[in-house]
mmCIF file of C-alpha atoms in Angstrom:
data_model
loop_
_atom_site.group_PDB
_atom_site.id
_atom_site.type_symbol
_atom_site.label_atom_id
_atom_site.label_comp_id
_atom_site.label_asym_id
_atom_site.label_seq_id
_atom_site.Cartn_x
_atom_site.Cartn_y
_atom_site.Cartn_z
ATOM 1 C CA MET T 1 242.459 84.647 36.948
ATOM 2 C CA ALA T 2 243.050 86.452 40.232
ATOM 3 C CA ASP T 3 242.702 83.169 42.111
ATOM 4 C CA ALA T 4 245.096 81.422 39.866
ATOM 5 C CA LYS T 5 247.730 84.137 40.093
ATOM 6 C CA ILE T 6 247.528 84.163 43.928
ATOM 7 C CA THR T 7 247.890 80.324 43.856
ATOM 8 C CA TRP T 8 250.842 80.554 41.595
ATOM 9 C CA ILE T 9 252.538 83.160 43.720
ATOM 10 C CA HIS T 10 251.763 81.150 46.837
ATOM 11 C CA ARG T 11 253.316 78.102 45.255
ATOM 12 C CA LEU T 12 256.466 80.086 44.147
ATOM 13 C CA LYS T 13 256.888 81.415 47.771
ATOM 14 C CA GLU T 14 256.477 77.896 49.235
ATOM 15 C CA GLY T 15 259.000 76.583 46.719
ATOM 16 C CA TYR T 16 261.511 79.237 47.612
ATOM 17 C CA LYS T 17 261.127 78.397 51.276
ATOM 18 C CA ILE T 18 262.038 74.833 50.640
ATOM 19 C CA ALA T 19 264.800 75.680 48.102
ATOM 20 C CA LYS T 20 266.591 78.538 49.697
ATOM 21 C CA ARG T 21 268.900 76.480 51.894
ATOM 22 C CA PRO T 22 270.073 74.225 48.991
ATOM 23 C CA ILE T 23 270.443 77.416 46.853
ATOM 24 C CA ALA T 24 272.729 78.939 49.525
ATOM 25 C CA TYR T 25 274.905 75.773 49.511
ATOM 26 C CA ILE T 26 275.069 75.839 45.848
ATOM 27 C CA ILE T 27 276.101 79.558 45.743
ATOM 28 C CA MET T 28 278.825 78.824 48.327
ATOM 29 C CA PHE T 29 280.121 75.907 46.401
ATOM 30 C CA ILE T 30 280.257 77.927 43.135
ATOM 31 C CA ALA T 31 282.072 80.798 45.066
ATOM 32 C CA VAL T 32 284.726 78.380 46.079
ATOM 33 C CA LEU T 33 284.886 76.744 42.619
ATOM 34 C CA LEU T 34 285.639 80.058 40.992
ATOM 35 C CA GLU T 35 288.953 80.290 42.866
ATOM 36 C CA SER T 36 289.996 76.827 41.591
ATOM 37 C CA PRO T 37 292.123 76.157 38.590
ATOM 38 C CA ILE T 38 289.145 74.270 36.966
ATOM 39 C CA VAL T 39 287.661 77.631 35.785
ATOM 40 C CA GLU T 40 290.950 79.342 34.650
ATOM 41 C CA PHE T 41 289.289 79.926 31.210
ATOM 42 C CA LEU T 42 287.160 82.613 32.933
ATOM 43 C CA LYS T 43 288.520 86.181 33.003
ATOM 44 C CA ASP T 44 289.229 87.623 36.383
ATOM 45 C CA GLU T 45 286.658 90.455 35.904
ATOM 46 C CA ASP T 46 283.992 87.937 34.986
ATOM 47 C CA LYS T 47 284.817 85.845 38.089
ATOM 48 C CA ARG T 48 284.549 88.889 40.270
ATOM 49 C CA ALA T 49 281.215 89.946 38.741
ATOM 50 C CA VAL T 50 279.830 86.380 39.310
ATOM 51 C CA GLN T 51 281.039 86.394 42.913
ATOM 52 C CA VAL T 52 279.583 89.791 43.656
ATOM 53 C CA VAL T 53 276.100 88.766 42.297
ATOM 54 C CA MET T 54 276.263 85.489 44.332
ATOM 55 C CA LEU T 55 277.380 87.343 47.455
ATOM 56 C CA ILE T 56 274.525 89.754 47.254
ATOM 57 C CA PHE T 57 272.001 86.841 46.700
ATOM 58 C CA LEU T 58 273.538 84.768 49.512
ATOM 59 C CA SER T 59 273.371 87.874 51.882
ATOM 60 C CA LEU T 60 269.746 88.309 51.129
ATOM 61 C CA ILE T 61 268.989 84.600 51.868
ATOM 62 C CA LEU T 62 270.929 84.744 55.177
ATOM 63 C CA MET T 63 269.329 88.031 56.232
ATOM 64 C CA GLN T 64 265.867 86.601 55.630
ATOM 65 C CA MET T 65 266.730 83.378 57.541
ATOM 66 C CA MET T 66 267.929 85.459 60.503
ATOM 67 C CA PHE T 67 264.766 87.629 60.602
ATOM 68 C CA GLU T 68 262.679 84.401 60.455
ATOM 69 C CA MET T 69 264.684 83.067 63.450
ATOM 70 C CA TYR T 70 264.288 86.276 65.321
ATOM 71 C CA GLU T 71 260.439 86.278 64.766
ATOM 72 C CA LYS T 72 260.283 82.713 65.844
ATOM 73 C CA ILE T 73 262.150 83.363 69.096
ATOM 74 C CA ILE T 74 259.874 86.432 69.861
ATOM 75 C CA LYS T 75 256.711 84.398 69.294
ATOM 76 C CA GLU T 76 257.963 81.477 71.436
ATOM 77 C CA ASP T 77 259.111 83.773 74.161
ATOM 78 C CA LYS T 78 256.787 83.014 77.048
ATOM 79 C CA GLY T 79 255.315 86.250 78.393
ATOM 80 C CA LEU T 80 253.139 86.758 81.419
ATOM 81 C CA ASN T 81 249.936 84.956 80.613
ATOM 82 C CA LEU T 82 246.561 86.824 81.149
ATOM 83 C CA MET T 83 243.440 84.713 80.794
ATOM 84 C CA ALA T 84 239.691 85.474 80.990
ATOM 85 C CA SER T 85 237.706 84.100 83.892
ATOM 86 C CA GLY T 86 235.905 81.798 81.472
ATOM 87 C CA GLU T 87 239.089 79.940 80.720
ATOM 88 C CA LEU T 88 239.896 79.109 84.441
ATOM 89 C CA HIS T 89 237.931 75.927 84.700
ATOM 90 C CA LYS T 90 239.560 74.174 81.700
ATOM 91 C CA LYS T 91 243.074 75.462 82.710
ATOM 92 C CA ILE T 92 242.813 74.243 86.236
ATOM 93 C CA GLU T 93 241.163 70.967 85.084
ATOM 94 C CA SER T 94 244.199 70.328 82.765
ATOM 95 C CA ILE T 95 246.509 70.704 85.738
ATOM 96 C CA ILE T 96 244.697 68.452 88.233
ATOM 97 C CA GLN T 97 244.470 65.757 85.617
ATOM 98 C CA LYS T 98 248.369 65.186 86.168
ATOM 99 C CA GLU T 99 248.241 65.318 90.032
ATOM 100 C CA LYS T 100 247.653 62.379 92.436
ATOM 101 C CA SER T 101 246.754 64.703 95.273
ATOM 102 C CA VAL T 102 245.227 68.200 94.879
ATOM 103 C CA ASN T 103 245.007 71.182 97.225
ATOM 104 C CA ILE T 104 243.152 74.254 96.029
ATOM 105 C CA LYS T 105 242.960 77.564 97.860
ATOM 106 C CA TYR T 106 240.450 79.930 96.569
ATOM 107 C CA ILE T 107 239.812 83.565 97.671
ATOM 108 C CA GLY T 108 236.658 85.184 96.248
ATOM 109 C CA VAL T 109 234.207 87.803 97.280
ATOM 110 C CA ALA T 110 230.777 86.319 96.752
ATOM 111 C CA GLY T 111 232.114 83.300 94.862
ATOM 112 C CA ARG T 112 229.767 83.584 91.832
ATOM 113 C CA ASN T 113 232.468 82.781 89.299
ATOM 114 C CA GLY T 114 234.982 80.898 91.433
ATOM 115 C CA TRP T 115 232.347 78.455 92.926
ATOM 116 C CA ASN T 116 229.637 78.229 90.261
ATOM 117 C CA ASN T 117 231.887 78.114 87.331
ATOM 118 C CA VAL T 118 235.052 76.538 88.526
ATOM 119 C CA LEU T 119 235.133 74.631 91.766
ATOM 120 C CA SER T 120 231.622 73.082 91.653
ATOM 121 C CA LYS T 121 232.604 71.613 88.221
ATOM 122 C CA LEU T 122 235.817 70.211 89.526
ATOM 123 C CA ILE T 123 233.927 68.176 92.139
ATOM 124 C CA ASP T 124 231.043 67.309 89.894
ATOM 125 C CA GLU T 125 230.663 63.374 89.990
ATOM 126 C CA ASN T 126 229.017 63.554 86.539
ATOM 127 C CA ASN T 127 231.976 65.336 84.942
ATOM 128 C CA PRO T 128 234.342 62.471 83.745
ATOM 129 C CA ASN T 129 237.366 64.865 84.300
ATOM 130 C CA SER T 130 236.495 65.919 87.790
ATOM 131 C CA LEU T 131 238.323 65.183 90.998
ATOM 132 C CA VAL T 132 235.547 62.953 92.113
ATOM 133 C CA SER T 133 235.255 60.909 88.921
ATOM 134 C CA ASN T 134 239.091 60.436 88.783
ATOM 135 C CA ARG T 135 239.239 59.254 92.364
ATOM 136 C CA THR T 136 241.852 62.110 93.221
ATOM 137 C CA LYS T 137 242.163 63.022 96.869
ATOM 138 C CA PHE T 138 241.671 66.678 97.331
ATOM 139 C CA THR T 139 241.321 69.464 99.811
ATOM 140 C CA ILE T 140 239.557 72.769 98.709
ATOM 141 C CA ASP T 141 239.712 75.738 100.970
ATOM 142 C CA VAL T 142 237.359 78.701 100.077
ATOM 143 C CA GLY T 143 237.604 82.150 101.478
ATOM 144 C CA LEU T 144 234.503 84.384 100.967
ATOM 145 C CA LEU T 145 233.197 87.574 102.287
ATOM 146 C CA ASN T 146 231.281 87.068 105.617
ATOM 147 C CA PRO T 147 227.479 87.289 104.660
ATOM 148 C CA GLU T 148 226.836 89.286 107.808
ATOM 149 C CA VAL T 149 229.491 91.855 106.903
ATOM 150 C CA GLN T 150 227.904 92.057 103.489
ATOM 151 C CA LYS T 151 224.532 92.772 104.928
ATOM 152 C CA ASP T 152 225.822 95.321 107.493
ATOM 153 C CA ASN T 153 227.772 97.145 104.692
ATOM 154 C CA SER T 154 225.379 96.802 101.835
ATOM 155 C CA GLY T 155 226.289 100.139 100.409
ATOM 156 C CA ILE T 156 229.752 98.913 99.810
ATOM 157 C CA TYR T 157 229.093 95.228 99.048
ATOM 158 C CA GLU T 158 225.800 95.709 97.326
ATOM 159 C CA ARG T 159 226.828 93.565 94.269
ATOM 160 C CA PHE T 160 227.821 90.593 96.446
ATOM 161 C CA GLY T 161 224.446 89.744 98.022
ATOM 162 C CA GLU T 162 224.678 86.167 96.578
ATOM 163 C CA VAL T 163 227.538 85.290 99.099
ATOM 164 C CA GLU T 164 225.043 83.840 101.669
ATOM 165 C CA ASN T 165 223.428 81.424 99.105
ATOM 166 C CA ILE T 166 226.834 80.497 97.728
ATOM 167 C CA SER T 167 228.199 79.917 101.272
ATOM 168 C CA ASN T 168 225.208 77.594 101.842
ATOM 169 C CA SER T 169 225.995 75.660 98.643
ATOM 170 C CA ILE T 170 229.610 75.175 99.764
ATOM 171 C CA LYS T 171 228.510 74.032 103.199
ATOM 172 C CA ASN T 172 226.082 71.590 101.462
ATOM 173 C CA ALA T 173 228.822 70.235 99.203
ATOM 174 C CA SER T 174 231.201 69.773 102.128
ATOM 175 C CA GLY T 175 228.651 67.739 103.819
ATOM 176 C CA TYR T 176 228.147 65.156 101.102
ATOM 177 C CA ILE T 177 231.562 65.201 99.429
ATOM 178 C CA SER T 178 232.911 62.477 101.725
ATOM 179 C CA ASP T 179 230.165 60.127 100.455
ATOM 180 C CA VAL T 180 231.111 60.521 96.773
ATOM 181 C CA SER T 181 234.868 61.074 96.802
ATOM 182 C CA ILE T 182 237.981 59.240 97.896
ATOM 183 C CA SER T 183 238.571 59.045 101.618
ATOM 184 C CA GLY T 184 240.205 62.122 103.062
ATOM 185 C CA SER T 185 238.819 64.549 100.527
ATOM 186 C CA GLU T 186 237.228 67.642 102.034
ATOM 187 C CA ILE T 187 235.959 71.203 101.378
ATOM 188 C CA ARG T 188 236.331 73.959 104.012
ATOM 189 C CA LEU T 189 234.694 77.309 104.013
ATOM 190 C CA HIS T 190 236.280 80.416 105.637
ATOM 191 C CA HIS T 191 234.775 83.817 105.970
ATOM 192 C CA TYR T 192 236.543 87.167 106.139
ATOM 193 C CA SER T 193 235.455 90.668 107.077
ATOM 194 C CA HIS T 194 238.208 92.691 105.788
ATOM 195 C CA MET T 195 238.553 94.636 102.416
ATOM 196 C CA PRO T 196 239.350 91.940 99.749
ATOM 197 C CA ASN T 197 242.736 92.211 98.098
ATOM 198 C CA MET T 198 244.146 89.376 96.153
ATOM 199 C CA LEU T 199 241.527 87.061 94.640
ATOM 200 C CA GLY T 200 241.956 83.782 92.787
ATOM 201 C CA PHE T 201 243.017 80.094 92.834
ATOM 202 C CA LEU T 202 246.130 78.471 94.133
ATOM 203 C CA VAL T 203 246.658 74.843 93.023
ATOM 204 C CA ASN T 204 249.099 72.691 95.012
ATOM 205 C CA ASP T 205 250.937 75.826 96.096
ATOM 206 C CA ASN T 206 252.508 75.998 92.616
ATOM 207 C CA TYR T 207 249.990 77.328 90.030
ATOM 208 C CA LEU T 208 248.425 80.654 90.813
ATOM 209 C CA PHE T 209 245.633 82.367 88.946
ATOM 210 C CA VAL T 210 245.182 85.746 90.535
ATOM 211 C CA THR T 211 243.249 88.986 90.054
ATOM 212 C CA TYR T 212 242.689 91.931 92.439
ATOM 213 C CA ALA T 213 239.825 93.837 93.982
ATOM 214 C CA PHE T 214 239.555 97.402 92.797
ATOM 215 C CA TRP T 215 237.332 100.447 92.840
ATOM 216 C CA GLU T 216 235.620 101.924 89.785
ATOM 217 C CA ASN T 217 232.915 104.338 88.882
ATOM 218 C CA TYR T 218 229.849 102.233 88.199
ATOM 219 C CA HIS T 219 226.368 103.545 87.592
ATOM 220 C CA GLY T 220 227.475 107.012 88.969
ATOM 221 C CA LYS T 221 229.101 105.856 92.154
ATOM 222 C CA MET T 222 232.276 104.197 93.373
ATOM 223 C CA THR T 223 231.887 100.489 93.406
ATOM 224 C CA ILE T 224 234.197 97.647 94.415
ATOM 225 C CA ARG T 225 234.952 95.035 91.891
ATOM 226 C CA GLY T 226 236.403 91.618 92.357
ATOM 227 C CA GLY T 227 236.678 88.375 90.498
ATOM 228 C CA GLY T 228 234.955 87.528 87.156
ATOM 229 C CA THR T 229 237.593 89.570 85.384
ATOM 230 C CA GLU T 230 240.926 88.693 83.761
ATOM 231 C CA TYR T 231 243.417 86.600 85.826
ATOM 232 C CA PHE T 232 247.221 86.616 85.764
ATOM 233 C CA GLU T 233 248.819 83.236 85.686
ATOM 234 C CA TYR T 234 251.955 82.407 87.691
ATOM 235 C CA ASP T 235 253.945 79.476 88.848
ATOM 236 C CA LYS T 236 256.858 79.104 91.237
ATOM 237 C CA ASN T 237 259.336 78.491 88.282
ATOM 238 C CA ASP T 238 258.312 81.480 86.053
ATOM 239 C CA GLU T 239 260.410 84.511 85.371
ATOM 240 C CA PHE T 240 257.888 86.961 86.518
ATOM 241 C CA GLY T 241 258.042 86.822 90.334
ATOM 242 C CA GLY T 242 255.662 83.904 90.630
ATOM 243 C CA GLN T 243 257.259 82.574 93.822
ATOM 244 C CA GLU T 244 256.810 85.960 95.517
ATOM 245 C CA VAL T 245 253.196 86.550 94.322
ATOM 246 C CA ILE T 246 252.356 82.990 95.586
ATOM 247 C CA ARG T 247 253.816 83.850 98.905
ATOM 248 C CA ARG T 248 251.724 86.919 99.226
ATOM 249 C CA PHE T 249 248.594 84.998 98.211
ATOM 250 C CA ASN T 250 249.330 82.360 100.862
ATOM 251 C CA GLY T 251 249.803 85.030 103.455
ATOM 252 C CA TRP T 252 246.319 86.434 102.671
ATOM 253 C CA PHE T 253 244.795 82.984 102.777
ATOM 254 C CA SER T 254 246.617 82.075 106.061
ATOM 255 C CA TYR T 255 245.186 85.228 107.622
ATOM 256 C CA ILE T 256 241.623 84.271 106.559
ATOM 257 C CA SER T 257 241.875 80.689 107.570
ATOM 258 C CA LYS T 258 243.578 81.276 110.964
ATOM 259 C CA SER T 259 241.203 83.978 112.142
ATOM 260 C CA THR T 260 238.554 82.988 114.741
ATOM 261 C CA ASN T 261 235.928 80.888 113.193
ATOM 262 C CA GLY T 262 237.317 81.712 109.792
ATOM 263 C CA LEU T 263 236.425 85.379 110.454
ATOM 264 C CA ALA T 264 239.035 88.112 110.222
ATOM 265 C CA THR T 265 238.268 90.527 113.065
ATOM 266 C CA ASN T 266 239.438 93.981 113.226
ATOM 267 C CA ASN T 267 241.830 93.122 116.022
ATOM 268 C CA ASP T 268 243.360 90.375 113.947
ATOM 269 C CA TYR T 269 243.713 92.854 111.138
ATOM 270 C CA LYS T 270 245.479 95.337 113.330
ATOM 271 C CA SER T 271 247.707 92.637 114.693
ATOM 272 C CA ALA T 272 248.658 91.462 111.165
ATOM 273 C CA GLN T 273 249.502 95.151 110.209
ATOM 274 C CA ILE T 274 251.861 95.490 113.164
ATOM 275 C CA GLN T 275 253.639 92.161 112.180
ATOM 276 C CA ASP T 276 254.009 93.333 108.568
ATOM 277 C CA ASP T 277 255.447 96.580 109.622
#
């Protein structure tokens, strides 16, 4: 009986949703009709009573419709998108499917998530949606922590010991990528030695997925965290300062890639600070 009652109520609600607009039109028609000579047989007080009842009913219908419109607008209002790191590969893959030429700039620390779970899949010749399989020309620039800096500062960068192995994997991929991909495609590896700041992926200088390095208390001591967390999504045409955030990301990447041998030296860092000031 409970299920039947719920089903009946549900059907009634659905019927009301469909019928409320025609009902509103009928009420308005009757309201106009009451003022015509056709219904002179009705007493004035009866007309007024009917009009009041119909006006109340019509007001309730219109009020409900306005609330529904408001809720729909709120739901469709695009907010700043925040996505988990596990969603990055599919999101970026959906973007590159529409592009004839692709440029990706990636800044990571060790590159565990960025290379292993995103970029390596985008160039996997066995993946039918990859850049290689779709014969898309691409350039991928990767900026990672210098393995030597990681070793020399293991107290700070203890969690990023994989950077050397991942760097070797990237170098290996850059060596064979020209044999399996369209001519002109390449992967370039850059190393930095400064404290990481903005981390993430910039696709064709238009779509940015960014997170930030930060310090937190981990296992009883202050530990630097970076990547593998949630990412903010921007593009140049959004309403959340995407163009400015992309400009800052490009600035960090230019600093990394233009440093000597891909290494950001302390002198380079001081020079960049003076120019920013």
